[in-house]
Amino acid sequence: MTLNLVWVVPVCGVAAIVFAIYLAWDVLRRDMGTQEMQDVGATIYEGAVAFIKRQYTTIAILAVITALVIGGLITLFERFPEVEIDIVELGIRTGIAFLAGAACSAISGIVGMYVAVKSNTRCASAAGRSVGEALLVALRGGAVSGLLVVALSLLGVAAIFYLYGGGTTPHDAPFIIVGFGFGASFVALFAQLGGGIYTKAADVGADLVGKIEAGIPEDDPRNPAVIADLVGDNVGDCAGRGADLFESTVAENIGAMILGVAMAKVTGYDSWIFFPLVVRAWGLIASIVGLMSVRMREGEDPINPLIRGYAVTFILSVISLAACTYLMLGQAWWWFFVAGLIGLLTSVAFVVITEYYTGNRWRPVKFIAEQSRTGAATNIIAGLSISLENTAAPVIVISVALIGSFWAGAQASGVLGISPTVGGIYGTAISTMGMLMTCAYILAMDTFGPIADNAGGIVEMSGAPEEIRRGTDALDSAGNTTKALTKGYAIGSAALAAFLLFSAYLDKVELVRTKMLEGLGYAPDVVAEMVAASQVVNLSKVEVFVGALIGAMLIFFFSSFAIRAVGRTAGEMIEEVRRQFREDPGIMAGTSRPDYARAVDISTRAALKEMIAPGVLAVATPIIVGIVLRAEAEAAFLMVGTICGVLLATVMNNGGAAWDNAKKSIEAGLLKDADGNVIAKGSATHAAAVVGDTVGDPLKDTAGPSVHVLIKLLSTITLVLAPLFISL
Amino acid sequence: MTLNLVWVVPVCGVAAIVFAIYLAWDVLRRDMGTQEMQDVGATIYEGAVAFIKRQYTTIAILAVITALVIGGLITLFERFPEVEIDIVELGIRTGIAFLAGAACSAISGIVGMYVAVKSNTRCASAAGRSVGEALLVALRGGAVSGLLVVALSLLGVAAIFYLYGGGTTPHDAPFIIVGFGFGASFVALFAQLGGGIYTKAADVGADLVGKIEAGIPEDDPRNPAVIADLVGDNVGDCAGRGADLFESTVAENIGAMILGVAMAKVTGYDSWIFFPLVVRAWGLIASIVGLMSVRMREGEDPINPLIRGYAVTFILSVISLAACTYLMLGQAWWWFFVAGLIGLLTSVAFVVITEYYTGNRWRPVKFIAEQSRTGAATNIIAGLSISLENTAAPVIVISVALIGSFWAGAQASGVLGISPTVGGIYGTAISTMGMLMTCAYILAMDTFGPIADNAGGIVEMSGAPEEIRRGTDALDSAGNTTKALTKGYAIGSAALAAFLLFSAYLDKVELVRTKMLEGLGYAPDVVAEMVAASQVVNLSKVEVFVGALIGAMLIFFFSSFAIRAVGRTAGEMIEEVRRQFREDPGIMAGTSRPDYARAVDISTRAALKEMIAPGVLAVATPIIVGIVLRAEAEAAFLMVGTICGVLLATVMNNGGAAWDNAKKSIEAGLLKDADGNVIAKGSATHAAAVVGDTVGDPLKDTAGPSVHVLIKLLSTITLVLAPLFISL
């Protein structure tokens, strides 16, 4: 029994969008709080929209140029496309798919940010009534973004698939829609880089002068950089992450469909190609139910109801995964269910590991907090060691998951009469799809974070009672955890998906090479023999090894740009804040209003300028390596680049979050001196922890997430341009 | 014309040892300075010897256990050795070779440290007469160590090669001497880890309390941790680096000989096997002449005469390389000369790159210094970005060198009638040997650093005139540069050698598999076909990819141990120094002597304890991966581990040096405020730079060099135990 359940894709996708609109309406109709809150909210909104407009204008120009270049390259240099299609048409279609992906990615980011920036005052106002209501507002605001991103990626992939002939030639369509994934990654890269630089330059600048030099609290309205900081939360964390997960799901979905083609060819039925879409559609429904189930009990830690909702989503995902595999994948469904389950469990493992390394109840964060006693240097050294250490557990989990899901897929090969390798690789693809099922819920939890953070800022700046601030602080703390969890989840899925994406690339290389040889008039058996080596990436060849070396280096080099941009801009910001304090003593006295606009302007200009170089580096390097060192070296470049990217992103994301929470745990009074007195804010120990937090900022919110996008970009760019790298 | 020039090996080796003895005599007969200097020198000597005794006792126990385990594993599990030998004998021989390598490595480290610790007072005393003489003393002291290490590695490899039948069965001997390399790496790992933890815990502790909190100068006798710091320079920098470069040259030499076997088999003459030994012997002579040529002109920067000496060594190396290739490698000598020249040029490129990233005249260090104006956080962020950035240029150089030397070797294949791959790989081996020719000179420059550093400390502590201190400061500054250059050189050679070591591993795997299949009675043509894939490391297989992932992770995880050990111990040290200052105000007043022994004891205990876990991790992981995931995955583990190791070591070594020199450039008055006044020591900006320097310390002197040793250890361990990982 192999049903073609593909009709559920539009149904679930549209249902999710309708539900997101309902949530948006529900949030927006709520009370916007006091006039002061509304004023602060309006200022943030203004700054965010101004930045997003300028940023996406720049990105749009870059995207159009890139679309033309790609279309042109394909038209000029591709001679033997992997599918039956006119070459000029292929170039045009790829360019259009690229622009469509870019547009959808941009919409995901912009809408997510818009709703978040509108939810924050509502959340602040709700906090005046009850923390439970504030939690609901923030989560629903986040859910709008989460559901839209996932629905849009699902519908976008499905739409372009059918537009490009998926209904009649399902074996060809997955290959020509890869431009859609590339476009999405392209926009996500610049969105994440620009937003990340913006938010952290403002944050670092605001914290270092405000907290350490002037001794005023976080989000104090006297700090000239405070509005830039709050704007940054929206443009970096919301818009950036939305675009990021949009492209992740798109790239992985398309990759899985390409692998599905290989399965369809050998088994003779096409469900394999549609399966990734269907299973994700069900995941969307599971996420909606999970989101609706969230209710906070009086006085409990806000993280608990969020985790309960995640559990609901998880269980429903398991059930629907079982149903989908059973209905669509025929006799061997059981093994693919196991593979998918491994993916779902992997996501849970990543959540647990991230919590261990970034939660303040466990050894790593405690160690960093302890080491702050002896100053900033030992705090940083401790943080670096924890950052590096925390690569081990994720790598072990990923290794087990990859081998396990490959094994499960290979078990199915006997029944299906296919080779264990083809089955095994599809197993890793199903595993990734399983992991992605809970994506909408995870993304809602993620966007919850900046909304709660902003609400806290608005409460503080509008001079609302201390009690309300305590409520939003509790939400903010939960938000920090969920933000770290999302990054862990994203990087876990990237690692798991890596194998699927490499395999898709190798499949494409094999197909193109086959067409090439057939075009040159070789006999089919000769061709079969000649392309047999296409699936081999032999690291012991010197040029392949060099490709790997450059792939690893690119990750380090790219990160350096992102980090330096934040450092440089933060330095400017610090000078500006110091200048304002120096030139107008009325600011600290509270009698005159600081010039927020100057700080916003510094972040905006720097972010727009500094995102260009690393972005261009990321796009150009894979193309140059592929052209100079050819297809096999490019595969090694991609694979080892991905390995290093996963590791370095884990180092930076979790390390940064651990530093942040070490500081927070000191602020929460968890560290005591030899006499048992709490080490307070304003102490040398706290100042050391603030330095650590600040160092972690560009790592966890600029470089780390950008590297995550970069990995995906490398996959999609190599998939699209593979034919240029192939010689005989 | 293919002469067997192997007689030059003992001649040059013995000549180098005789010359080293002469230099040692020359240094030791010199004036030891004032009584105060001798007292300080004696205290340092005492601490260093006490530590080295305890450290090497522990290492000896670990080495004996490991030798038994390895011998046992081979005897129990190896069934089809790659050479004609009884299995029990192979196990015993490997164990003995391991212990011999371990012993030579230990001797290299201990002698180097001994001479350095004896040279420092002589250097301090000579500085009272002239900086030129002090430079000579420090360089000659360093040369004793450099020449001994290289001569010992040359003679050691040659001796064990002939003892194990190299005279009669030169095609087999290289394979059974790999245990010698493993033993050397094993000792080097623990020596570098223990020494590195010792030196940096003391350094960080001394600096943070002394310079920042108490505001006393570096090496001030009132600082309770100052002796531990000076001892650390000797046990970490001298002993550690000596053992490190000993094992590097051994491993690379043996690897090159193994590749020489492949060449000898296809060309029919054995010079290929001896060539690596001969060319290194000539390099030793070139280094001696270079060392003797060093003379300092009145008033010039001490780095200049050192660089002139390096130039002499370089030119002589080129000439003797040409002679050796011409006399030994037959018609195709020209191409191998080109390959060797590429290696020599690569070492120059690494020296230039390291100077750019760590010298205070260039952008990177200036940027870090600038960013110190806005505090420790921006200093650290800047340093991290520079650290990551500085991976790019070395990777490009290595990529060009690998491809270039492979290409050159492949050009020779036509004349020799061999496959381009075999010739190409031997080209990379020759290139590495070319790079190693200047090793003794480089190592002498390296050990020069800690001797000069110690001399400065002795001058300061013995209350000698300020003018003398200025002289030793100039030497110390040159020493910082040469130390960074050595690390750059070491890591460059590791990267270049990586390819040759992988290839040696794959050769061994192929041989073992051939014997295994022959032993099982397969026909020769079937065997040939079945082993053809042995040279392939296919990253697109799931278990191979997982091996690569784990290899990369090991580097990060291992580094975390080394860094954490320093952080933890430095924290203890800070508490101890603070305690002594608090409990005895006479220390700061200069009326009572601090308790140096307590600080020495903290470093000693911590170093011995903390070196165990990372050491065991480094040895156990490759064995577990090989046994579970098998030989091909092990190759990927080794290759990608090496790639990540080269990158992370570059990040840590150069990043740390850049932080150090940013601080030094502020201390030298190179940074000015807006009004043009020099930003002085004791300012907030300087304090920020000290934090950066301190963070860089464990990176550049503990984790970075240890990772370098780790890479080599992975190569030798996989070479030795390869048969355990092979299944059909």
Coordinates of N, CA and C in Angstrom, one line a residue, chain B residues 127 131-132 134-135 296 299-304 306 448-449 452-453 456 466-482 664:
Chain B
A127 N 74.9 40.3 29.2 CA 74.2 41.5 28.9 C 74.8 42.7 29.6
V131 N 75.1 43.7 24.5 CA 74.0 43.0 24.0 C 74.4 41.9 23.0
G132 N 75.4 42.3 22.2 CA 75.9 41.4 21.2 C 76.3 40.0 21.8
A134 N 75.5 38.9 24.7 CA 74.3 38.2 25.3 C 73.5 37.4 24.3
L135 N 73.4 38.1 23.1 CA 72.7 37.4 22.0 C 73.4 36.1 21.6
M296 N 76.3 40.2 15.7 CA 75.4 41.4 15.9 C 76.2 42.6 15.7
G299 N 74.3 48.2 18.1 CA 73.1 49.0 18.0 C 72.0 48.5 17.1
E300 N 72.1 47.4 16.5 CA 71.0 47.0 15.6 C 70.0 46.2 16.3
D301 N 68.9 46.0 15.8 CA 67.8 45.2 16.3 C 68.3 43.7 16.4
P302 N 68.2 43.1 17.5 CA 68.8 41.7 17.6 C 68.1 40.7 16.6
I303 N 66.9 41.1 16.1 CA 66.3 40.1 15.2 C 67.0 40.1 13.9
N304 N 67.7 41.1 13.5 CA 68.4 41.2 12.2 C 69.5 40.2 12.1
L306 N 69.8 37.4 13.6 CA 69.2 36.1 13.6 C 68.6 35.8 12.2
F448 N 66.5 30.1 21.9 CA 67.0 31.5 22.2 C 66.0 32.3 23.0
G449 N 64.7 32.2 22.6 CA 63.6 33.0 23.2 C 63.5 32.8 24.7
A452 N 66.6 34.2 26.6 CA 66.6 35.6 26.8 C 65.6 36.1 27.8
D453 N 64.4 35.5 27.7 CA 63.3 35.8 28.6 C 63.8 35.6 30.1
G456 N 66.4 38.1 31.2 CA 65.7 39.4 31.6 C 65.2 39.3 33.0
E466 N 69.1 49.3 35.3 CA 68.0 49.4 34.3 C 68.6 49.3 32.9
E467 N 69.8 49.7 32.7 CA 70.4 49.7 31.3 C 70.5 48.3 30.8
I468 N 71.0 47.4 31.7 CA 71.1 46.0 31.3 C 69.8 45.4 31.0
R469 N 68.8 45.8 31.8 CA 67.4 45.3 31.5 C 67.0 45.7 30.1
R470 N 67.3 46.9 29.7 CA 66.9 47.3 28.4 C 67.5 46.4 27.3
G471 N 68.8 46.0 27.5 CA 69.4 45.1 26.6 C 68.7 43.8 26.5
T472 N 68.4 43.2 27.7 CA 67.7 41.9 27.7 C 66.3 42.0 27.1
D473 N 65.7 43.2 27.4 CA 64.4 43.4 26.8 C 64.4 43.4 25.3
A474 N 65.4 43.9 24.7 CA 65.5 43.9 23.2 C 65.7 42.4 22.8
L475 N 66.5 41.7 23.5 CA 66.6 40.2 23.2 C 65.3 39.5 23.4
D476 N 64.6 39.8 24.5 CA 63.4 39.1 24.8 C 62.4 39.4 23.6
S477 N 62.3 40.6 23.2 CA 61.4 41.0 22.1 C 61.7 40.2 20.8
A478 N 63.0 40.1 20.5 CA 63.4 39.3 19.4 C 63.0 37.8 19.6
G479 N 63.2 37.4 20.9 CA 62.8 36.0 21.2 C 61.3 35.7 21.0
N480 N 60.5 36.7 21.3 CA 59.1 36.5 21.1 C 58.8 36.3 19.6
T481 N 59.4 37.0 18.8 CA 59.3 36.9 17.4 C 59.7 35.5 16.9
T482 N 60.9 35.1 17.4 CA 61.4 33.8 16.9 C 60.6 32.6 17.4
K664 N 52.5 44.3 24.3 CA 53.9 44.8 24.3 C 54.0 46.1 23.6

